[in-house]
Each structure stands twice: as structure tokens, then as C-alpha cells.
CSV table of C-alpha atoms in Angstrom, one decimal:
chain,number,residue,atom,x,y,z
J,1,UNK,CA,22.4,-45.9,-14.1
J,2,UNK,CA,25.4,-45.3,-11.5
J,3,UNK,CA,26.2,-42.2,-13.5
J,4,UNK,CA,22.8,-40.7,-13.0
J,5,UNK,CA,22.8,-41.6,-9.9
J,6,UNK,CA,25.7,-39.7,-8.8
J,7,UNK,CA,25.0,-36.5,-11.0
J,8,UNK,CA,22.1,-36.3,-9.2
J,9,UNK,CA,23.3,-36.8,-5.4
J,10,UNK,CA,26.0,-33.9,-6.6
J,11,UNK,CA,23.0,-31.7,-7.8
J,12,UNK,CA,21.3,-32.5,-4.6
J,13,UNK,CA,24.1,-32.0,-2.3
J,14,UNK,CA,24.7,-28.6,-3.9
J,15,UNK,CA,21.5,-27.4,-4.1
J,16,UNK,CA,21.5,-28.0,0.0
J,17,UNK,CA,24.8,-26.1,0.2
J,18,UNK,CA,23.5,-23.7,-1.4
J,19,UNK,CA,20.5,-22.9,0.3
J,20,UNK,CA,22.7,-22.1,3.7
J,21,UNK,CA,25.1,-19.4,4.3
J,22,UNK,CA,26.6,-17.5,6.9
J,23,UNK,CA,24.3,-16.1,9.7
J,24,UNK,CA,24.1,-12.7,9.7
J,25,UNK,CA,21.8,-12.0,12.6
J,26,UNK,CA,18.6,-10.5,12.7
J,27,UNK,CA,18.1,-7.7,9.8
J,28,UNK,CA,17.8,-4.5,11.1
J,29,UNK,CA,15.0,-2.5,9.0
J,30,UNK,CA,16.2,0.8,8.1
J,31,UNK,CA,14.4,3.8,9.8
J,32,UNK,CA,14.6,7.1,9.0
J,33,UNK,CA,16.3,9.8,11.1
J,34,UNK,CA,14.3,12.0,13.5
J,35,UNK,CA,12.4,14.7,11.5
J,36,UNK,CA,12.7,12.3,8.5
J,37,UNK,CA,9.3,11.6,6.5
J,38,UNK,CA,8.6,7.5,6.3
J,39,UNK,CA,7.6,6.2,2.6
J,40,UNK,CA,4.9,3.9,2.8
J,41,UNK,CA,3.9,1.3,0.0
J,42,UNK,CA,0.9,2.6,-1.8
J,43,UNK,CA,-0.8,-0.4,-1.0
J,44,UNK,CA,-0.4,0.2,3.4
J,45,UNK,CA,-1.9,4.1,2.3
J,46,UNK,CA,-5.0,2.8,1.1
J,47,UNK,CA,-5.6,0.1,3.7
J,48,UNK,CA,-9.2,1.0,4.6
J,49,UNK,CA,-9.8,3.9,3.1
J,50,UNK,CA,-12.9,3.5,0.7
J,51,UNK,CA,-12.0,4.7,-3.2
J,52,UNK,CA,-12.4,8.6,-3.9
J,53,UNK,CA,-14.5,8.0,-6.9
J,54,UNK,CA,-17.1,6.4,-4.4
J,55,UNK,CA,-17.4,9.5,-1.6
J,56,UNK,CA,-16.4,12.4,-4.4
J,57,UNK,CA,-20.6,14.0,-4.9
J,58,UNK,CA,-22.0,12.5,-2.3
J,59,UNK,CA,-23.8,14.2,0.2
J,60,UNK,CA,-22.6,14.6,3.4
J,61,UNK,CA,-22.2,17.0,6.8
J,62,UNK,CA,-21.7,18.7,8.6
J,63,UNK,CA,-19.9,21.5,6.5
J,64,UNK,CA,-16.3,21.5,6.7
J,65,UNK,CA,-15.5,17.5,7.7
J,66,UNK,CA,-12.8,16.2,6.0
J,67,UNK,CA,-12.2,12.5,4.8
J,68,UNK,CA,-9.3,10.5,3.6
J,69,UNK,CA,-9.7,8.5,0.5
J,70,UNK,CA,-7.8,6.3,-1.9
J,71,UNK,CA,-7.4,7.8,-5.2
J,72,UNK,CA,-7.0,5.6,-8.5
J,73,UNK,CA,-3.4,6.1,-8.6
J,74,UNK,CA,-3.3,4.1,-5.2
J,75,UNK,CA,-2.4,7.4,-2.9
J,76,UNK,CA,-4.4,9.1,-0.2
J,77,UNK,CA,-6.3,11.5,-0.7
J,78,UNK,CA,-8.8,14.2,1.1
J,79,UNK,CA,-12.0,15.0,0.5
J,80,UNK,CA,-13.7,18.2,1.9
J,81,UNK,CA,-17.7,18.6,2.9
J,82,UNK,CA,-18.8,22.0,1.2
J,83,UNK,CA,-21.6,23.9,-1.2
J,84,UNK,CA,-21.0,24.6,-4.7
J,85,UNK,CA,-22.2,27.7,-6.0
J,86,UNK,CA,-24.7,25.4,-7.9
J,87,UNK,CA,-26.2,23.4,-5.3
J,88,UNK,CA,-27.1,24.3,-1.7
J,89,UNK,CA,-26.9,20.9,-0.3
J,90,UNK,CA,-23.2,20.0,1.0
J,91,UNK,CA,-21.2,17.1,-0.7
J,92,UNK,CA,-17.9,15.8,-0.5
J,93,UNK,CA,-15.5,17.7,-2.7
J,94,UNK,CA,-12.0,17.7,-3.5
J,95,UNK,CA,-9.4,19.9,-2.4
């Protein structure tokens, strides 16, 4: 029983040791240089955009509007209002 005991005060006290550690300040989040392009999780690009497959044939005006949409692959996308050569009315297209 004493032997247990003690194995597990050790285990405690070195799982608290270990959960320390040196103080290294507040991280700084990298940011890129001026004129450098940002990368963006795929999941902060979509973030209220409705899904391309939704808008893509719909109808819409006036001609020429563009939307942003969230494609399947989890990327922005745009979506143009224009005619087909089949079909007078416009709809969103994409481009």
C-alpha cells in the first residue's frame, strides 16, 4: 500500500512539473511583410458565403453582378450574372 502510494504522489508531482515551463511572453503571430499575400484557413474563406452549387443557375440581375461563393473544395469562389446563348433570362454563371 505505501508503495503505491508513493508511485503515485511521484507520478502526480511530475505530471504538475510538467505541465509548467519557462514563460516566454506573449506569442507574437507571424504577419506577413508589406505587399505579402495572407493565407487564410479554408474554413475563415467560406464564412458566410452560401455554397456555389446553390446560386450556380439561378436567376438573378441585374446583368453583370458578381457574387462570392464557397465552392466544394472549401475555397471562394465568383459567380457572374449573365445570358447564355440558350436562354434569355440572366443567371448566375461561373467565371
Amino acid at each position: 500500500m505505501k508503495r503505491s502510494l508513493v508511485v503515485m504522489a511521484a507520478f502526480l508531482s511530475l505530471s504538475l512539473m510538467a505541465c509548467g515551463g519557462a514563460d516566454t511572453g506573449p506569442e507574437s503571430e507571424a504577419t506577413p511583410a508589406d505587399g505579402a499575400e495572407a493565407t487564410v484557413s479554408q474554413f475563415e474563406t467560406c464564412t458566410g458565403y452560401k455554397a456555389c452549387s446553390s446560386i450556380a443557375n439561378t436567376f438573378c440581375s441585374p446583368v453583370g453582378a458578381t457574387t462570392h461563393c464557397c465552392a466544394s473544395n472549401g475555397t471562394t469562389n465568383d459567380l457572374i450574372c449573365a445570358r447564355t446563348s440558350t436562354s434569355s433570362a440572366a443567371r448566375w454563371l461561373y467565371y
